[in-house]
Short mmCIF file of C-alpha atoms in Angstrom, two decimals:
data_model
loop_
_atom_site.label_atom_id
_atom_site.label_comp_id
_atom_site.label_asym_id
_atom_site.label_seq_id
_atom_site.Cartn_x
_atom_site.Cartn_y
_atom_site.Cartn_z
CA MET T 1 -17.56 -17.16 64.16
CA ALA T 2 -14.48 -16.38 62.19
CA ARG T 3 -15.71 -18.92 59.47
CA ARG T 4 -19.03 -17.24 59.40
CA LEU T 5 -17.46 -13.80 58.84
CA ARG T 6 -15.30 -15.19 56.02
CA GLY T 7 -18.43 -16.65 54.40
CA ARG T 8 -20.30 -13.25 54.62
CA GLU T 9 -17.12 -11.52 53.26
CA ALA T 10 -17.02 -13.93 50.35
CA LEU T 11 -20.78 -13.34 49.66
CA THR T 12 -20.29 -9.68 49.68
CA GLY T 13 -17.45 -10.09 47.16
CA TYR T 14 -19.71 -12.14 44.96
CA VAL T 15 -22.52 -9.51 45.12
CA PHE T 16 -20.15 -6.81 44.12
CA VAL T 17 -18.64 -8.99 41.26
CA LEU T 18 -22.08 -10.17 39.84
CA PRO T 19 -23.12 -7.04 37.92
CA ALA T 20 -19.69 -6.88 36.11
CA VAL T 21 -20.05 -10.76 35.35
CA ALA T 22 -23.57 -10.32 34.12
CA LEU T 23 -22.72 -7.30 32.11
CA PHE T 24 -19.78 -9.05 30.38
CA ALA T 25 -22.07 -12.21 29.73
CA ILE T 26 -24.66 -10.06 27.96
CA MET T 27 -22.48 -7.42 26.20
CA GLY T 28 -19.51 -9.75 25.54
CA LEU T 29 -20.25 -13.44 25.26
CA TYR T 30 -23.76 -13.00 23.95
CA THR T 31 -22.83 -10.51 21.11
CA VAL T 32 -19.67 -12.61 20.26
CA GLY T 33 -21.86 -15.83 19.98
CA TYR T 34 -24.39 -13.96 18.09
CA GLY T 35 -21.88 -12.68 15.49
CA LEU T 36 -20.35 -16.10 15.22
CA ALA T 37 -23.50 -17.78 14.55
CA LEU T 38 -24.54 -15.07 12.06
CA SER T 39 -21.28 -15.72 10.13
CA PHE T 40 -22.72 -19.06 9.20
CA ALA T 41 -26.03 -17.71 7.92
CA GLN T 42 -27.59 -15.28 5.34
CA TRP T 43 -29.67 -12.54 6.63
CA ASN T 44 -30.63 -9.01 5.65
CA GLY T 45 -31.57 -7.82 9.14
CA PHE T 46 -35.37 -7.53 8.45
CA THR T 47 -36.72 -11.17 7.82
CA PRO T 48 -37.62 -13.04 11.01
CA THR T 49 -35.57 -16.17 9.99
CA TRP T 50 -31.93 -16.80 8.89
CA THR T 51 -30.91 -19.08 5.99
CA TRP T 52 -28.02 -21.42 7.35
CA VAL T 53 -25.16 -21.70 4.78
CA GLY T 54 -22.42 -23.25 6.81
CA LEU T 55 -19.08 -22.11 5.54
CA GLY T 56 -20.78 -20.50 2.58
CA ASN T 57 -20.06 -16.90 3.72
CA TYR T 58 -16.40 -17.58 4.14
CA LEU T 59 -16.03 -19.31 0.89
CA ASP T 60 -17.87 -16.59 -1.00
CA LEU T 61 -15.57 -14.01 0.57
CA ILE T 62 -12.41 -15.97 -0.31
CA TYR T 63 -13.17 -17.11 -3.80
CA ARG T 64 -16.66 -18.18 -4.65
CA ASP T 65 -18.56 -15.03 -5.08
CA PRO T 66 -17.60 -13.29 -8.56
CA THR T 67 -18.78 -10.00 -7.28
CA ILE T 68 -17.62 -9.86 -3.73
CA ALA T 69 -14.36 -11.93 -3.66
CA PRO T 70 -12.42 -9.58 -6.04
CA ILE T 71 -13.38 -6.60 -3.82
CA VAL T 72 -12.23 -8.35 -0.74
CA HIS T 73 -9.02 -9.46 -2.46
CA GLY T 74 -8.23 -5.76 -3.28
CA ALA T 75 -9.19 -4.73 0.27
CA ALA T 76 -7.03 -7.34 1.68
CA LEU T 77 -4.08 -6.20 -0.46
CA ARG T 78 -4.46 -2.48 0.69
CA THR T 79 -4.92 -3.77 4.33
CA LEU T 80 -1.66 -5.55 4.07
CA VAL T 81 0.12 -2.44 2.74
CA VAL T 82 -1.26 -0.41 5.64
CA MET T 83 -0.40 -3.04 8.09
CA ILE T 84 3.29 -3.02 6.86
CA ALA T 85 3.65 0.67 6.38
CA VAL T 86 1.96 2.13 9.52
CA PRO T 87 3.85 0.14 12.29
CA LEU T 88 7.20 0.68 10.22
CA LEU T 89 6.82 4.31 9.82
CA THR T 90 5.53 4.84 13.43
CA VAL T 91 8.65 3.28 14.76
CA LEU T 92 10.97 5.11 12.37
CA VAL T 93 9.42 8.42 13.33
CA GLY T 94 8.45 7.95 17.05
CA PHE T 95 11.95 6.55 18.12
CA PRO T 96 14.09 9.44 17.03
CA LEU T 97 11.49 11.85 18.33
CA ALA T 98 11.63 10.06 21.69
CA VAL T 99 15.42 10.30 21.62
CA ALA T 100 15.38 14.04 20.80
CA LEU T 101 12.89 14.61 23.61
CA ASN T 102 14.92 12.76 26.09
CA HIS T 103 17.82 15.04 25.37
CA ILE T 104 16.18 18.40 24.82
CA THR T 105 14.89 18.64 28.48
CA TRP T 106 14.21 22.37 28.33
CA LEU T 107 11.71 22.15 25.54
CA ARG T 108 10.21 18.81 26.78
CA SER T 109 6.88 20.10 27.98
CA ALA T 110 6.15 22.08 24.86
CA TYR T 111 7.59 19.39 22.60
CA ARG T 112 5.35 16.81 24.39
CA THR T 113 2.25 18.82 24.25
CA VAL T 114 2.62 19.64 20.54
CA PHE T 115 3.06 15.81 19.63
CA PHE T 116 0.50 14.53 21.98
CA LEU T 117 -2.14 16.96 20.68
CA PRO T 118 -3.72 14.45 18.24
CA GLN T 119 -4.31 12.04 21.10
CA VAL T 120 -6.46 14.50 23.09
CA THR T 121 -8.24 15.95 20.14
CA ALA T 122 -11.67 14.25 19.05
CA GLY T 123 -11.02 11.73 16.32
CA ILE T 124 -13.78 13.15 14.03
CA ALA T 125 -12.42 16.61 14.25
CA LEU T 126 -8.93 15.56 13.57
CA PHE T 127 -10.09 13.63 10.48
CA TYR T 128 -12.14 16.60 9.10
CA ALA T 129 -9.17 18.92 9.72
CA TRP T 130 -6.93 16.65 7.77
CA THR T 131 -9.52 16.40 5.06
CA TYR T 132 -9.84 20.17 4.61
CA ALA T 133 -5.99 20.46 4.55
CA LEU T 134 -5.69 17.92 1.85
CA GLN T 135 -8.22 19.35 -0.50
CA PRO T 136 -7.22 21.03 -3.86
CA ASP T 137 -7.47 24.44 -2.27
CA GLY T 138 -6.28 23.10 1.13
CA SER T 139 -3.47 24.31 3.29
CA LEU T 140 -1.01 21.62 2.09
CA ASN T 141 -1.27 22.73 -1.61
CA PHE T 142 -1.08 26.31 -0.39
CA ILE T 143 2.10 25.77 1.48
CA LEU T 144 3.67 23.79 -1.38
CA ARG T 145 3.04 26.41 -3.94
CA HIS T 146 4.34 29.16 -1.59
CA LEU T 147 7.49 27.16 -1.18
CA GLY T 148 7.91 26.86 -4.96
CA LEU T 149 6.93 23.24 -4.89
CA GLY T 150 3.76 23.82 -6.81
CA THR T 151 4.53 20.88 -9.10
CA ILE T 152 4.06 18.43 -6.19
CA ALA T 153 0.67 19.94 -5.24
CA GLN T 154 -2.28 17.87 -6.24
CA PRO T 155 -4.73 19.61 -8.40
CA GLN T 156 -7.51 17.12 -7.43
CA GLY T 157 -6.55 17.01 -3.74
CA TRP T 158 -4.31 14.51 -2.14
CA LEU T 159 -7.43 12.37 -1.36
CA GLY T 160 -8.82 12.62 -4.86
CA ASN T 161 -5.88 11.12 -6.64
CA PRO T 162 -5.78 7.38 -6.83
CA ALA T 163 -2.01 7.32 -6.63
CA THR T 164 -1.76 9.57 -3.45
CA ALA T 165 -4.97 8.65 -1.69
CA LEU T 166 -3.88 5.54 0.18
CA PRO T 167 -0.22 6.85 0.97
CA THR T 168 -1.81 9.98 2.30
CA LEU T 169 -4.21 8.10 4.69
CA ILE T 170 -1.11 6.18 5.89
CA VAL T 171 0.58 9.46 6.64
CA VAL T 172 -2.54 10.47 8.71
CA MET T 173 -2.61 7.14 10.61
CA VAL T 174 1.19 7.54 11.47
CA PHE T 175 0.61 11.12 12.57
CA SER T 176 -2.01 9.83 14.94
CA ALA T 177 0.06 6.87 16.23
CA VAL T 178 3.33 8.54 16.70
CA PRO T 179 2.63 10.27 20.02
CA VAL T 180 1.94 7.04 21.84
CA ALA T 181 4.95 5.43 20.44
CA MET T 182 7.07 8.39 21.36
CA LEU T 183 5.93 8.31 24.86
CA LEU T 184 6.55 4.59 25.12
CA TYR T 185 10.10 4.98 23.91
CA LEU T 186 10.58 7.95 26.07
CA SER T 187 9.51 6.05 29.28
CA GLY T 188 11.90 3.16 28.19
CA LEU T 189 14.82 5.64 27.61
CA GLN T 190 14.26 7.22 31.02
CA THR T 191 14.50 3.84 32.74
CA LEU T 192 17.64 2.52 31.13
CA ASP T 193 20.48 1.79 33.42
CA ALA T 194 22.82 4.73 32.94
CA ALA T 195 25.87 2.75 34.00
CA VAL T 196 25.49 0.35 30.93
CA ILE T 197 25.60 3.27 28.56
CA ASP T 198 28.43 5.10 30.53
CA ALA T 199 30.42 1.80 30.28
CA ALA T 200 29.92 1.71 26.42
CA ARG T 201 31.09 5.39 26.15
CA VAL T 202 34.21 4.40 28.27
CA ASP T 203 34.97 1.62 25.94
CA GLY T 204 35.04 4.14 23.12
CA ALA T 205 31.56 3.76 21.47
CA GLY T 206 30.32 6.94 19.88
CA GLY T 207 26.75 8.13 19.96
CA LEU T 208 25.61 6.14 16.98
CA ARG T 209 27.26 2.96 18.02
CA THR T 210 25.90 3.21 21.55
CA MET T 211 22.29 3.84 20.09
CA ALA T 212 22.67 0.86 17.64
CA SER T 213 24.43 -1.53 19.83
CA ILE T 214 23.12 -0.72 23.55
CA ILE T 215 20.08 1.51 23.54
CA TRP T 216 18.09 0.02 20.59
CA PRO T 217 18.39 -3.61 21.62
CA LEU T 218 17.33 -2.83 25.25
CA LEU T 219 14.18 -1.07 23.80
CA LEU T 220 13.23 -3.99 21.54
CA PRO T 221 10.41 -5.14 23.83
CA ILE T 222 8.92 -1.56 23.46
CA THR T 223 9.41 -1.86 19.72
CA GLY T 224 7.37 -5.08 19.91
CA ALA T 225 4.65 -3.44 21.86
CA VAL T 226 4.47 -0.46 19.44
CA THR T 227 4.49 -2.70 16.46
CA MET T 228 1.70 -4.94 17.73
CA LEU T 229 -0.40 -2.01 18.81
CA ASN T 230 -0.13 -0.36 15.44
CA LEU T 231 -0.64 -3.65 13.56
CA ARG T 232 -3.91 -4.28 15.35
CA ASN T 233 -5.01 -0.66 14.75
CA ALA T 234 -4.09 -0.86 11.01
CA LEU T 235 -5.98 -4.16 10.64
CA GLN T 236 -9.15 -3.01 12.55
CA ASP T 237 -9.25 0.65 11.54
CA PHE T 238 -12.09 1.78 9.28
CA GLN T 239 -13.22 5.09 10.58
CA THR T 240 -10.17 6.82 9.07
CA PHE T 241 -10.97 5.50 5.57
CA LEU T 242 -14.80 5.96 6.12
CA LEU T 243 -14.56 9.58 7.30
CA MET T 244 -11.74 10.86 4.90
CA THR T 245 -12.47 8.95 1.61
CA ASN T 246 -15.16 6.28 2.11
CA GLY T 247 -12.99 3.94 0.36
CA GLY T 248 -12.56 6.19 -2.80
CA PRO T 249 -11.59 7.26 -5.22
CA GLY T 250 -12.69 4.32 -7.18
CA GLY T 251 -12.21 1.91 -4.21
CA HIS T 252 -8.46 2.65 -4.02
CA THR T 253 -8.58 3.10 -0.26
CA LEU T 254 -11.16 0.43 0.43
CA VAL T 255 -9.75 -1.87 3.30
CA LEU T 256 -11.17 -5.01 4.90
CA GLY T 257 -12.54 -3.15 8.01
CA LEU T 258 -14.54 -0.67 5.75
CA GLU T 259 -15.71 -3.46 3.32
CA SER T 260 -17.15 -5.42 6.48
CA TYR T 261 -18.94 -2.11 7.52
CA ASN T 262 -20.24 -1.63 4.03
CA LEU T 263 -21.55 -5.16 3.82
CA ALA T 264 -23.34 -4.74 7.14
CA PHE T 265 -25.02 -1.32 6.64
CA PHE T 266 -24.93 -0.27 2.98
CA SER T 267 -26.05 -3.35 1.01
CA GLY T 268 -29.80 -2.35 0.92
CA PHE T 269 -32.04 -5.24 1.59
CA LYS T 270 -29.44 -7.94 0.41
CA PRO T 271 -28.71 -10.72 2.93
CA THR T 272 -25.08 -9.66 3.45
CA LEU T 273 -25.07 -9.36 7.26
CA GLY T 274 -23.61 -12.91 7.45
CA LEU T 275 -20.81 -11.90 5.00
CA SER T 276 -20.04 -8.90 7.17
CA SER T 277 -19.82 -11.05 10.22
CA ALA T 278 -17.74 -13.76 8.43
CA LEU T 279 -15.24 -10.90 7.36
CA GLY T 280 -15.18 -9.61 10.91
CA TRP T 281 -14.26 -13.09 12.24
CA ILE T 282 -11.52 -13.40 9.62
CA LEU T 283 -10.03 -10.04 10.77
CA PHE T 284 -10.30 -11.27 14.35
CA LEU T 285 -8.47 -14.53 13.58
CA ILE T 286 -5.76 -12.55 11.93
CA ALA T 287 -5.47 -10.34 14.81
CA LEU T 288 -5.33 -13.37 17.13
CA VAL T 289 -2.49 -14.92 15.14
CA LEU T 290 -0.59 -11.57 15.20
CA ALA T 291 -1.06 -11.26 19.04
CA PHE T 292 0.26 -14.84 19.53
CA VAL T 293 3.28 -14.27 17.28
CA ASN T 294 4.00 -11.01 18.93
CA LEU T 295 3.82 -12.69 22.34
CA ARG T 296 6.14 -15.54 21.24
CA VAL T 297 8.66 -12.98 19.96
CA LEU T 298 8.55 -10.85 23.12
CA ARG T 299 9.03 -13.90 25.28
CA SER T 300 11.94 -15.15 23.20
CA ARG T 301 13.53 -11.60 23.61
CA ALA T 302 12.88 -11.63 27.37
#
């Protein structure tokens, strides 16, 4: 009797799990397999058959196609700049803000609300707000002129100048990423063992020495998580670049994610869906390597 009940319980469990497994198989495995197969073919999305090219798409993206390869190289360089700048600046801004928030307890609620506001705002609304603020007659130039810093203001807008467009987008991405980093650091600060910090102070360590030698090393796992999270976002992000500059001016903000999107949807009837899929898989492999390195580093720190 007990064995029969256990069999029924197991069957009930399988019935409940089956829809999730079927959904994952259809939406996950099928689409991943479809995309992988497409990366080895040429197809424009309209003809009934694919033209198999093997590794041709990957070779075209890397060096063989005289038109696409230079664009991909430029996009890869800009993606690398974003991948270095966004995690680094997010840590440099998020950690001090978390330390301040940890000490200014009476302002904590208001402080946390202000800095977490970007996370609860619709992304497209946030991007358009930034775009308007960065226009030639936008609020940023307006503030700079009224502060007597009109020489810094950009007559063509911060997103219309090739020299400032990419750094400006990096600032926007950091602004969006800092709230999460700040909260992660804040949770880490609030779980630190107070006895360790008190012992350092008893031994004569000042505030900066305690921060550099005790608190920062203890929070390195959080730094690793923040870095990995923002590395992945910087690698895969294309909506920021699409909505705010669409790769302009003159392709100076074109990154790999946006180039993959353009190859898939804005190449007319040219057979570039395979190229787009191949570029997507290249991005996936880079993200996989970064995740592996991050896990190894975190494990060694642990």
